[in-house]
Coordinates of C-alpha atoms in Angstrom, one line a residue:
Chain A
X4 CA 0.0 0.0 0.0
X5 CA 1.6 3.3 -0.9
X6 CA 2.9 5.7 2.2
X7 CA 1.2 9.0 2.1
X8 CA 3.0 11.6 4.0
X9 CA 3.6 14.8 1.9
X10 CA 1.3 17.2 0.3
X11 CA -1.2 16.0 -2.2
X12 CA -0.1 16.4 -5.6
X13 CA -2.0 16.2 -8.4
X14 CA -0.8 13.5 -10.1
X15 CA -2.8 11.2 -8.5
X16 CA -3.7 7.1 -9.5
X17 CA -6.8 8.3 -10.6
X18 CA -4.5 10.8 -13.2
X19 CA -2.5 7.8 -14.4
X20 CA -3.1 6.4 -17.7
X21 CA -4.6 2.5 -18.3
X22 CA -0.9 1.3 -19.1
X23 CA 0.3 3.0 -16.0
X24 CA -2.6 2.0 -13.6
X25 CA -1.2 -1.4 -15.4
X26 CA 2.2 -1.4 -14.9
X27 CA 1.9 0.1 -11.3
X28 CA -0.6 -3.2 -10.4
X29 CA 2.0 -5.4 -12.0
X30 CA 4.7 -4.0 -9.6
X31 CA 2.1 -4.6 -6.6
X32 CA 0.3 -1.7 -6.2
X33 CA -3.3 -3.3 -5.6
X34 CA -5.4 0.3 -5.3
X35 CA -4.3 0.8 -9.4
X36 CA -6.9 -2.5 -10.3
X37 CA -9.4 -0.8 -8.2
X38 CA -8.6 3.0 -10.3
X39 CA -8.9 0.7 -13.2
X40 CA -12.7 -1.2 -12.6
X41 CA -13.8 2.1 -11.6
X42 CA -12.9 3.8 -14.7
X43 CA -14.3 1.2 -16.9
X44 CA -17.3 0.5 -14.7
X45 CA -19.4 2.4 -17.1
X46 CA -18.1 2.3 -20.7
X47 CA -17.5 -1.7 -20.5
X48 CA -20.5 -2.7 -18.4
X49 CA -22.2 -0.5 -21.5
X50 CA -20.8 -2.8 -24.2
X51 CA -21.7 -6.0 -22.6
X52 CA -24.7 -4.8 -22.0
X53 CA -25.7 -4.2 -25.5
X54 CA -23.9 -7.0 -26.6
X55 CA -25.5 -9.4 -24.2
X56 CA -28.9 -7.7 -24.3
X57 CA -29.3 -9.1 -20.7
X58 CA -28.1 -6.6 -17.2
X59 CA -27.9 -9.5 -15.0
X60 CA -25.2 -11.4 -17.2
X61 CA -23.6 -8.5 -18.5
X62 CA -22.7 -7.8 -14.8
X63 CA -21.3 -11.1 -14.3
X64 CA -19.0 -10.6 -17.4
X65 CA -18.1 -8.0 -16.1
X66 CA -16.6 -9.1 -12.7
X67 CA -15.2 -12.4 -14.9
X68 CA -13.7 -10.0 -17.0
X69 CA -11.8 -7.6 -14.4
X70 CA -10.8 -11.3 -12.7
X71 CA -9.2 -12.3 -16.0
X72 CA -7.3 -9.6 -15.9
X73 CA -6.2 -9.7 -12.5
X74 CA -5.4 -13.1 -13.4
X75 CA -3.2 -12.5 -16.6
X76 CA -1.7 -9.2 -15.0
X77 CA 1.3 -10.9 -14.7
X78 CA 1.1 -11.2 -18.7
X79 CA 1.0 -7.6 -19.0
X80 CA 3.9 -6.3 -21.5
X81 CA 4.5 -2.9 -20.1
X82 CA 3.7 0.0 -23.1
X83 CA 0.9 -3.0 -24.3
X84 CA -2.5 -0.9 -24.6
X85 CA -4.9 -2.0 -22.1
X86 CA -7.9 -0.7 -23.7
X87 CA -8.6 -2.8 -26.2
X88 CA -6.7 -6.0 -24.2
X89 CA -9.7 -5.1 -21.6
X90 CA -12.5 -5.4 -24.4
X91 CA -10.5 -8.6 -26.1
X92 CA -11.2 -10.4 -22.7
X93 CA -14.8 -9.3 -22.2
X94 CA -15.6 -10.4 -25.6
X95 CA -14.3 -13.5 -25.2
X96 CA -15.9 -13.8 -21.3
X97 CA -19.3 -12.5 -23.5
X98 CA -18.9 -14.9 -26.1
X99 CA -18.7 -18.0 -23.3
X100 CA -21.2 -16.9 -21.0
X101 CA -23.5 -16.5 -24.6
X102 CA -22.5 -20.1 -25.4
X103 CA -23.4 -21.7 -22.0
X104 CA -26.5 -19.5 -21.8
X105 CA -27.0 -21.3 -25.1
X106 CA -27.9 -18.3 -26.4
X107 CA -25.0 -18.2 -29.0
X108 CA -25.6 -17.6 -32.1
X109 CA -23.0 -20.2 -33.3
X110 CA -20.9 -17.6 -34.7
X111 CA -17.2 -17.3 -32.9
X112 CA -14.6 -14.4 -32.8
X113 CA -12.6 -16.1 -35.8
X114 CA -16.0 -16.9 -38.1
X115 CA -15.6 -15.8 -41.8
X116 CA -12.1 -14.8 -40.9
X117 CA -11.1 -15.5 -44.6
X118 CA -14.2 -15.2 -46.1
X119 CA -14.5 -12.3 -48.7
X120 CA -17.6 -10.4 -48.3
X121 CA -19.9 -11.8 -50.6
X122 CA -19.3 -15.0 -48.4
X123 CA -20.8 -12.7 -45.8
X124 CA -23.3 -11.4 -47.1
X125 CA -24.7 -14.5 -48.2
X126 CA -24.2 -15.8 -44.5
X127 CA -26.3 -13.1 -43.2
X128 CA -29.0 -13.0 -45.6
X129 CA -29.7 -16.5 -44.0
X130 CA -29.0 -15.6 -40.9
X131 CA -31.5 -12.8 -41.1
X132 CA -34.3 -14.6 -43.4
X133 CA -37.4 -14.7 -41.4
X134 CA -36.2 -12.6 -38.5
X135 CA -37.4 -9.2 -39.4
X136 CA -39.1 -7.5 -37.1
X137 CA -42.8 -7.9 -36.3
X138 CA -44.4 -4.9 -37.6
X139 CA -47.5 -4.8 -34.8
X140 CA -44.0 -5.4 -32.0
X141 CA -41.9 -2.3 -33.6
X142 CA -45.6 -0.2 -34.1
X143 CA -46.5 -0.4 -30.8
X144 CA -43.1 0.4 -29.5
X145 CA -43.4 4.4 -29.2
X146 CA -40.0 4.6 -28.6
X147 CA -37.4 4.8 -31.4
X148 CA -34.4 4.0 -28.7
X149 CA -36.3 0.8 -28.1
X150 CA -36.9 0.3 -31.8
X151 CA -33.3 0.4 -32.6
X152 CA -32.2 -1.3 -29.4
X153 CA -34.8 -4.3 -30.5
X154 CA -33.2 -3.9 -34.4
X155 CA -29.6 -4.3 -32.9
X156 CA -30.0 -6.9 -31.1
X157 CA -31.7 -9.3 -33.9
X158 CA -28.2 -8.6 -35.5
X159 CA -26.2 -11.6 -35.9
X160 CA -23.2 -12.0 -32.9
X161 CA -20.4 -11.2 -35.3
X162 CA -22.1 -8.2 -36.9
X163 CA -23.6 -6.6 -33.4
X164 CA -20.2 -6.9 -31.7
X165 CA -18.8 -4.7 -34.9
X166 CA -21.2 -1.8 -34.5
X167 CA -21.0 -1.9 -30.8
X168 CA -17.5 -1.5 -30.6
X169 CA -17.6 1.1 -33.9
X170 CA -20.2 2.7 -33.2
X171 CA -21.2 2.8 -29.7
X172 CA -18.1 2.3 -28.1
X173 CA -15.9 4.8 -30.5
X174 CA -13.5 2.4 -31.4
X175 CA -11.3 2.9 -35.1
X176 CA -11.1 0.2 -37.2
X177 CA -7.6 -0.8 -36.5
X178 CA -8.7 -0.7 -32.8
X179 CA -12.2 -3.0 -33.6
X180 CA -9.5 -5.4 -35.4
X181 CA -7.3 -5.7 -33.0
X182 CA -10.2 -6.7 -30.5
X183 CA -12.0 -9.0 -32.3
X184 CA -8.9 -10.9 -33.7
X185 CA -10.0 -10.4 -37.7
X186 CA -8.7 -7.9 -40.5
X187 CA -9.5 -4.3 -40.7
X188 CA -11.2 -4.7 -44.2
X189 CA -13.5 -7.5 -42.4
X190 CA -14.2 -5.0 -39.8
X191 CA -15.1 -2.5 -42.5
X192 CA -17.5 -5.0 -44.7
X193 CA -18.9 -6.1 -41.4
X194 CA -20.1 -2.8 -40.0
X195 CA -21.1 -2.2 -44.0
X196 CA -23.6 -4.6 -43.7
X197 CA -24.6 -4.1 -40.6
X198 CA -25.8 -1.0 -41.2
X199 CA -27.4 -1.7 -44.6
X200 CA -29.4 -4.9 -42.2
X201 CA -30.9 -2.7 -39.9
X202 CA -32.2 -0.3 -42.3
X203 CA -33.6 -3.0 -44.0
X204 CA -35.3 -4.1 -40.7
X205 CA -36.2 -0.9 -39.3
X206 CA -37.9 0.0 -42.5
X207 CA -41.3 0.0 -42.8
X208 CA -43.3 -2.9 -43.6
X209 CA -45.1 -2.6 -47.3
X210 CA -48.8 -2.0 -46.8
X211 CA -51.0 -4.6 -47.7
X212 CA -53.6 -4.1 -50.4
X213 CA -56.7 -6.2 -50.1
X214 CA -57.7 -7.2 -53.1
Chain B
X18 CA -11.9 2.6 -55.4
X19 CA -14.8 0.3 -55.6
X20 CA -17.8 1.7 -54.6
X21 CA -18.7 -1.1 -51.4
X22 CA -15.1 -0.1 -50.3
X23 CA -15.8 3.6 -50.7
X24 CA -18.9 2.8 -48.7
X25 CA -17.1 0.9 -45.7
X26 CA -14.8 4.2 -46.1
X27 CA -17.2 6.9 -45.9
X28 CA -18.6 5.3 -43.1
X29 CA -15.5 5.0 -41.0
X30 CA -15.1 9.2 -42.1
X31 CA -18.6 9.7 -40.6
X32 CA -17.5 7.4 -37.1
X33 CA -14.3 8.7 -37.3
X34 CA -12.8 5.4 -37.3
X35 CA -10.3 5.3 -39.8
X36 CA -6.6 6.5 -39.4
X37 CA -5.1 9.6 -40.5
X38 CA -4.0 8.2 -44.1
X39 CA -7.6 6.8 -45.2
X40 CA -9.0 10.2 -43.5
X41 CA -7.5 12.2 -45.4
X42 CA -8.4 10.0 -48.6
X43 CA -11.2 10.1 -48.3
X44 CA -11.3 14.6 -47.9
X45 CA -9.8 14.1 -51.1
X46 CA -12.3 11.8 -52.7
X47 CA -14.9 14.4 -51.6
X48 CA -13.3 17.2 -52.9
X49 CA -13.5 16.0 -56.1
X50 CA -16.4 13.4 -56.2
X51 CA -20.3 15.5 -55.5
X52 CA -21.6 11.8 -55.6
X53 CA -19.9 10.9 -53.1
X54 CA -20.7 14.0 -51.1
X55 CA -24.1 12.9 -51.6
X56 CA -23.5 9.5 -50.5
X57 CA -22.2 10.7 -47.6
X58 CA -25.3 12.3 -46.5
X59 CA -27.1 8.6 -47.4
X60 CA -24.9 7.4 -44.6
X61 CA -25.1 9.4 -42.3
X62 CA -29.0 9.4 -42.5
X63 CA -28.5 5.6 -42.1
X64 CA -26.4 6.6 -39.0
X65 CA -29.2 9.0 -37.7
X66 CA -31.5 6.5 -35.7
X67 CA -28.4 4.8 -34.1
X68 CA -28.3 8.2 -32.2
X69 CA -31.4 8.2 -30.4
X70 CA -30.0 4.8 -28.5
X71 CA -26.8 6.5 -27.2
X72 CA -27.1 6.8 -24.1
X73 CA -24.8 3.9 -22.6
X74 CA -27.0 1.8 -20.1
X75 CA -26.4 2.4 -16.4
X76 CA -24.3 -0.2 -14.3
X77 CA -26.1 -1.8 -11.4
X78 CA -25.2 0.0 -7.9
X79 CA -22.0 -1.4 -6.6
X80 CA -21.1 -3.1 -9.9
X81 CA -16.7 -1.9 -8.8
X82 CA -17.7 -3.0 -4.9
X83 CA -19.2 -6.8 -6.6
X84 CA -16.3 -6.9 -8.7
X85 CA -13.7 -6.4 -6.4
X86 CA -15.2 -8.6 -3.6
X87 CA -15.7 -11.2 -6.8
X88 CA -11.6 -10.9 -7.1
X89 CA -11.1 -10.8 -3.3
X90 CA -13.0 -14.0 -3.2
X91 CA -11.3 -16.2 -5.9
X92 CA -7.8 -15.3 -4.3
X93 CA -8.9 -16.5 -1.0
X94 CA -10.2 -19.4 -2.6
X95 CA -7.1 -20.0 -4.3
X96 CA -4.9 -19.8 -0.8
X97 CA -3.5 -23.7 -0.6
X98 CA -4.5 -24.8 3.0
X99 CA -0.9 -26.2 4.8
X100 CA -0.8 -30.0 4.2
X101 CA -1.6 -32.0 7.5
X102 CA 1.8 -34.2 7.8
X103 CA 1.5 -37.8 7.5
X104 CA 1.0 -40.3 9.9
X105 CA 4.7 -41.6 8.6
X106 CA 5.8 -38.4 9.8
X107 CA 4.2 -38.0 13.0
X108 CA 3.4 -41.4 14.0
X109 CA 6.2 -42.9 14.2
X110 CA 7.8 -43.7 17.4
X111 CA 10.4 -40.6 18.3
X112 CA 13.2 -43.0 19.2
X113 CA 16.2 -41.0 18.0
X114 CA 17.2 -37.5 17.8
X115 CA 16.7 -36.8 14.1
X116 CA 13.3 -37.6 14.3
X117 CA 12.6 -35.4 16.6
X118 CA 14.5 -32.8 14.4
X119 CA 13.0 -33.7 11.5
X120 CA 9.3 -33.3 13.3
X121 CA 10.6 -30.0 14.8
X122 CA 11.4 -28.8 11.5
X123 CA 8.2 -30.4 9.7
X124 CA 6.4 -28.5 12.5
X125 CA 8.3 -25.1 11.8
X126 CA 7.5 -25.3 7.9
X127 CA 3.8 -25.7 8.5
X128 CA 3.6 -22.7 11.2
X129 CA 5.3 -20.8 8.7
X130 CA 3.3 -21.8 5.5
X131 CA -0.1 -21.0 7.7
X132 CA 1.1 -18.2 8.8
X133 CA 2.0 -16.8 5.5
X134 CA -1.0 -17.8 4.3
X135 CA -2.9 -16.3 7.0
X136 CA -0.8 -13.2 7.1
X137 CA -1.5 -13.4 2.8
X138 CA -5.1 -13.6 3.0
X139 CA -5.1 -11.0 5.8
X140 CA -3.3 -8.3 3.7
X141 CA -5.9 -9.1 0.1
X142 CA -8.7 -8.9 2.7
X143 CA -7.2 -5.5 4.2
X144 CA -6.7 -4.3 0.8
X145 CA -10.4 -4.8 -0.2
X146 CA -11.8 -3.1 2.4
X147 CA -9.3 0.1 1.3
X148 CA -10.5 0.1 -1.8
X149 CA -14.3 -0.5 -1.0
X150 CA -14.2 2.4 1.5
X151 CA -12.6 4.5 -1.1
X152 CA -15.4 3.7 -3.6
X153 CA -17.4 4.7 -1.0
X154 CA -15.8 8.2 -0.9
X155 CA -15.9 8.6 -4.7
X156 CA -20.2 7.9 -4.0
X157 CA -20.1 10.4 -2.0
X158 CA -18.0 13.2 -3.8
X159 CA -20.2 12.5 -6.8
X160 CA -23.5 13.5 -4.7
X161 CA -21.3 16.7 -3.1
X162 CA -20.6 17.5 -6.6
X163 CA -24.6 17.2 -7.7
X164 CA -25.6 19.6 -4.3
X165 CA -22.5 21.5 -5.7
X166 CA -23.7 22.0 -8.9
X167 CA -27.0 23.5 -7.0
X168 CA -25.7 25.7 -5.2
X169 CA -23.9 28.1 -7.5
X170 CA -21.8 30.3 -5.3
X171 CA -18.1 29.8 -5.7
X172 CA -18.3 27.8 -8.6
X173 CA -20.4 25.0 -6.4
X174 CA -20.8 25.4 -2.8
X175 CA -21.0 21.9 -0.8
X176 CA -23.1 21.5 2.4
X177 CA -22.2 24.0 5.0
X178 CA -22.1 22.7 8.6
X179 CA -23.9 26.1 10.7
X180 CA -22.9 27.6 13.9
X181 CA -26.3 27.4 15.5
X182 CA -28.2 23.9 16.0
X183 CA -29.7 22.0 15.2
X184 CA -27.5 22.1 11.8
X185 CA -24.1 22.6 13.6
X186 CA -22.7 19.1 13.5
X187 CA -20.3 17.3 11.0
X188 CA -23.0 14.6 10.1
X189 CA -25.7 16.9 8.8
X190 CA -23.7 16.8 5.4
X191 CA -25.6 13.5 4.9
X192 CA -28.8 14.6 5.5
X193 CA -28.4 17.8 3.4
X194 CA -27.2 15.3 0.2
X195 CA -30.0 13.0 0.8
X196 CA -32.8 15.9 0.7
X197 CA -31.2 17.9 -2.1
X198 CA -31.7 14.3 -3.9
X199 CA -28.1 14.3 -4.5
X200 CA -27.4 10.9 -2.8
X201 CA -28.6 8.2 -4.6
X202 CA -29.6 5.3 -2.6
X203 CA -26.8 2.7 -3.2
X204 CA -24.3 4.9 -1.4
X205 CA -22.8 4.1 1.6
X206 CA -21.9 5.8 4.6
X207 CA -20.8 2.9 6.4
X208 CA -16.9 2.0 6.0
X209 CA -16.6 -1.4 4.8
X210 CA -13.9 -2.1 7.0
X211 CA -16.7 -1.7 10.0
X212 CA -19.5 -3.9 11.0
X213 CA -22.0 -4.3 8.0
X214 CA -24.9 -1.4 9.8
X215 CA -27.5 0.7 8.0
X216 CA -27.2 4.2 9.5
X217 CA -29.9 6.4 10.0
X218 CA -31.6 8.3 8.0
X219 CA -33.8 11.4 9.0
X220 CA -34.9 14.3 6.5
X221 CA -33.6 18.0 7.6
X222 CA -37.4 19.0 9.0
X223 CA -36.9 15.8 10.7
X224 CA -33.7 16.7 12.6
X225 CA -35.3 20.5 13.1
X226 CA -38.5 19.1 14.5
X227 CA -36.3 16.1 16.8
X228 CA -33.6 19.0 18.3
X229 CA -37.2 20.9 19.5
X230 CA -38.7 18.5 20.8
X231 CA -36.6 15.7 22.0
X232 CA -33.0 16.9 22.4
X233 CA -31.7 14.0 23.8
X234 CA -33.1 11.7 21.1
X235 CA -31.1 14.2 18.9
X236 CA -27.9 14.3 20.3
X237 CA -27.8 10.4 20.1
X238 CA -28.8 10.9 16.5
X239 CA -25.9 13.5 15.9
X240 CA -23.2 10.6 16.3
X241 CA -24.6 8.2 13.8
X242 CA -26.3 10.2 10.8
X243 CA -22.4 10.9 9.2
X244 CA -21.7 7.3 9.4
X245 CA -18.3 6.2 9.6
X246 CA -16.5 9.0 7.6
X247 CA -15.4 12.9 8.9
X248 CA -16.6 15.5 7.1
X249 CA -15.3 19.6 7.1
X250 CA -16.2 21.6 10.0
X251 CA -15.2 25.0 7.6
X252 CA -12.9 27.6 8.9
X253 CA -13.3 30.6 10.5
X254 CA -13.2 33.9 8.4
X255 CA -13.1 37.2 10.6
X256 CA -16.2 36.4 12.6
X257 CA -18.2 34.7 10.3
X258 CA -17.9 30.2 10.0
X259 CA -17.0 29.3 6.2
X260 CA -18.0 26.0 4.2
X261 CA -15.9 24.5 1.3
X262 CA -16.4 25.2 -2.0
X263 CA -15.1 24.2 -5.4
X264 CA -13.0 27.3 -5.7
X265 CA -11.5 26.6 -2.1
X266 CA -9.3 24.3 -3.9
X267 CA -8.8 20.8 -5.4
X268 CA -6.1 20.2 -2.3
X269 CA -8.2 20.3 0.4
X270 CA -9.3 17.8 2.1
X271 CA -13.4 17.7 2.6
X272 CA -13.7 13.6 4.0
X273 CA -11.8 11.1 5.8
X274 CA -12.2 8.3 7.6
X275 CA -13.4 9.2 11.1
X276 CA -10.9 9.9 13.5
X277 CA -10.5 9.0 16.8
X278 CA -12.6 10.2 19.6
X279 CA -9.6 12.9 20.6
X280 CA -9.2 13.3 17.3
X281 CA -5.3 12.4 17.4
X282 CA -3.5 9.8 15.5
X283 CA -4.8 7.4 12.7
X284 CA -8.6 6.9 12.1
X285 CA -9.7 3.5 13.9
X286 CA -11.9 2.7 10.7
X287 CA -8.9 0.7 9.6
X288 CA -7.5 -0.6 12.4
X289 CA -5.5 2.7 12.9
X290 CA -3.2 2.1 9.9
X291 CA -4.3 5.1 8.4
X292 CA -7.1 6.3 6.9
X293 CA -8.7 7.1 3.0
X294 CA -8.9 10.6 2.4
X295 CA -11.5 12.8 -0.1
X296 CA -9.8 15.8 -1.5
X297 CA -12.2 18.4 -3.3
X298 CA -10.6 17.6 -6.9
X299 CA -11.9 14.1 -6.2
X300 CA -8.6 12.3 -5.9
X301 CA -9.2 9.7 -2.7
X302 CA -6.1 8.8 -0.8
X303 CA -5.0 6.1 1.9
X304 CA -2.7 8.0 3.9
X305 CA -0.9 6.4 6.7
X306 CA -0.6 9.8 8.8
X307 CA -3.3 12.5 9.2
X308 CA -0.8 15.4 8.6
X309 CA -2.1 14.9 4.7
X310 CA -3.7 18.5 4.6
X311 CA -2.0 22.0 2.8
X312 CA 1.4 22.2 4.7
X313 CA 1.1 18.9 6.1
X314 CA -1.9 20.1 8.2
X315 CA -3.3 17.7 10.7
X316 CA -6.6 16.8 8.9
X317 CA -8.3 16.0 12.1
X318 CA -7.4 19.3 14.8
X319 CA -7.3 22.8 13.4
X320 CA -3.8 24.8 14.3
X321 CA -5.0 25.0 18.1
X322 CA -5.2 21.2 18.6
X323 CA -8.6 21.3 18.6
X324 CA -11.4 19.6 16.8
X325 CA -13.3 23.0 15.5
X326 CA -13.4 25.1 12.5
X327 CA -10.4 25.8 11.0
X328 CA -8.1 29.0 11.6
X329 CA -8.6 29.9 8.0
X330 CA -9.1 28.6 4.4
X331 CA -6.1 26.1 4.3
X332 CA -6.7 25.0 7.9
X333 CA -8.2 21.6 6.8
X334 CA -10.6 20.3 10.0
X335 CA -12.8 17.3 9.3
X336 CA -15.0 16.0 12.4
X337 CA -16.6 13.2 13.3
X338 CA -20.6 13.2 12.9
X339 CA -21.2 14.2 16.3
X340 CA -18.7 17.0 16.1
X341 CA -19.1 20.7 16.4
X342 CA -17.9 23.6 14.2
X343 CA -17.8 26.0 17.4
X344 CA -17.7 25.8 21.4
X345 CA -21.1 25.6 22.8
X346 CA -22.8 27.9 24.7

């Protein structure tokens, strides 16, 4: 535990940057994991939350995830970015908790890694076919946040984790890559069609004429 | 460029996602392309809706308390009990003098392994309850900042312990968060490194009404509503009794741990090893002395040894609940 005797500066844990926080833990400095889960507490709990679509097990991912780390601090490569090492292991803590939840939608991290992106898009038509959303559901829904929330989250695993992390989450595309383990133009042509999905299922059904 | 890719691109311009090279690519392809200015605007009409599900969703209460505890637990979990030594070891007959050396030494091994393990485990669970009362601390600086941010004068003024009862104690900071609705519900005055309680709660017209009518029922009141934490008496400004305020400055300190009942030495909170302490910038220490103030002021006596208002501005004087700004009457 660090001595405190002089005059408070204002360089302060809470000051420190992720790789410092980091590399101050690594040396044995337990109050920099705690600076750490409190400055995440609300921008990854956010991401698994969307992703998950579910508070309760998004909060268990959460306290897995910040164990994983406490777990492979000993891993850390001092200068190594923590950020997106942070969301690497709650993906992968998401993705499990999905797959014994049985909730998964059989898609991992690596899926379609070397498929070009007419593989996708084929993938995801199927994926998609029949799943629009019910017109009387998304009419009676007044609420666009809910509309789009509902839209998102009929996204397929690999696509919703893309706009999350793009979109949501601010992330560049080298940074989504790096997270998600694929190549940049993947992320690219992923987010493309993820888009181009949910303004297909956000758009309004066609009337129907009686005849 | 193909137009899919020119796509993926001009979305990554509108998210801001691409590096500094495709970036500026894609300025140029606009420059010289109105199509794809006008694609642009295609996308980011596509983008539009996203926006109106921005707001990120709030964690549960305690989510950083749950998720330390959840660390704190596995570790101890992980702590190898010392092996029980074997009968071979034990029970055989002590005939010659290297047995009894080797069960001497056998016996010294395992009082050592416990004992680190103990001594282990003691430290992690020590640790935790640092960090949990400092979480607490950060609860409670975001509410002072909410009154703070009510209370305009100064830049943000933060509750004002008075001269005259029945608001002249140390504790009534926590009754002016909770009715200014600036404490929400999951925080804690109650240092985790004390037994589990839930303090008391009482509204100010409460308190006013109590201090008329049954002052003794008051005064016993007075000693629990801070909980376990110190809060700023002020300091004295030619006659008049001064609270903190954000312009006061981001050094000072404005919580602590509670200190002892003379005020002097470590807070007990944490076994007197030294005590977690707010500053007004929102930086939360452990200190292991309570001369943490400007000047290595005593946090815990103003510059007359005594626990009252402070001398002046940088004369740093946080009481106990039950404690009083001024001498009585």
């Amino acid at each position: 535990m660090e001595s405190e005797q002089d005059v408070p500066k204002l360089d302060t844990l809470t000051g420190r940057s992720d790789e410092e926080l980091m590399a101050r833990f690594q040396a044995g400095e337990s109050q920099a994991f705690g600076v750490l889960v409190r400055r995440y507490e609300r921008e990854l709990y956010g991401y698994l939350r969307r992703y998950l679509g579910d508070g309760s097990l998004a909060e268990d991912v959460f306290q897995n995830t910040f164990l994983q780390l406490h777990l492979k601090s000993a891993q850390y490569e001092v200068g190594r970015r923590v950020r997106p090492w942070l969301y690497t292991i709650a993906t992968h803590q998401a993705v499990d908790a999905l797959r014994r939840n049985g909730r998964h939608q059989a898609v991992s991290l690596e899926q379609t890694r070397d498929a070009g992106p007419d593989g996708e898009a084929d993938s995801l038509a199927s994926n998609l076919e029949g799943r629009s959303l019910d017109p009387f559901e998304t009419a009676s829904g007044n609420e666009q946040a809910e509309r789009v929330r509902a839209a998102v989250e009929l996204l397929p695993a690999f696509l919703k984790q893309v706009l999350i992390l793009a979109y949501y989450q601010g992330m560049k595309y080298r940074e989504v890559a790096d997270v998600m383990g694929i190549p940049v133009g993947t992320v690219k042509s992923r987010l493309h069609a993820a888009l181009m999905k949910l303004q297909e299922s956000m758009s309004p059904a066609p009337a129907v004429h009686e005849a | 460029m193909k137009p899919d890719t020119m796509d993926e691109n001009l979305l990554g311009y509108l998210l801001g996602a691409l590096d500094r090279d495709a970036q500026r690519a894609v300025e140029a392809h606009l420059r010289l392309h109105p199509e794809g200015r006008a694609r642009l605007e295609e996308l980011r009409q596509l983008l539009a809706p996203l926006a109106d599900d921005a707001d990120a969703p709030e964690p549960p209460p305690g989510l950083v308390n749950h998720t330390l505890a959840h660390v704190a637990e596995y570790q101890s979990r992980r702590l190898r009990v010392a092996p029980q030594p074997s009968r071979r070891q034990i029970g055989a007959p002590l005939r010659r003098g290297m047995r009894r050396a080797d069960l001497a030494v056998a016996t010294l091994i395992l009082v050592l392994s416990a004992g680190m393990g103990m001594t282990w485990l003691a430290r992690q669970w020590r640790d935790y309850r640092i960090l949990a009362c400092q979480n607490n601390l950060h609860g409670i600086w975001t509410a002072l900042q909410v009154y703070a941010d009510d209370h305009p004068e100064g830049g943000g003024a933060f509750p004002r312990v008075e001269v005259e009862p029945p608001r002249n104690f140390a504790g009534v900071y926590a009754p002016l968060l909770a009715d200014s609705g600036a404490m929400s519900a999951d925080v804690n005055t109650v240092c985790p490194a004390q037994t589990p309680r839930t303090p008391p709660t009482c509204s100010l017209t409460e308190l006013d009404e109590l201090a008329r009518r049954r002052p003794d029922e008051f005064h016993a009141l007075t000693r629990d509503l801070g909980g376990d934490y110190a809060y700023s008496l002020g300091y004295r400004e030619g006659d008049e009794l001064m609270g903190l305020r954000r312009d006061s400055g981001n050094l000072l300190p404005i919580l602590a741990d509670r200190p002892q009942t003379d005020g002097r030495g470590n807070s007990p909170n944490h076994g007197g090893a030294g005590q977690n302490v707010l500053y007004i910038g929102g930086q939360v220490r452990w200190c292991v002395e309570p001369t943490v103030g400007v000047d290595r002021d005593d946090i815990y006596r103003n510059l007359k040894n005594r626990v009252l208002a402070g001398e002046h501005q940088f004369d740093t004087v946080l009481g106990p609940s039950e404690a009083t700004p001024c001498l009585g009457p």
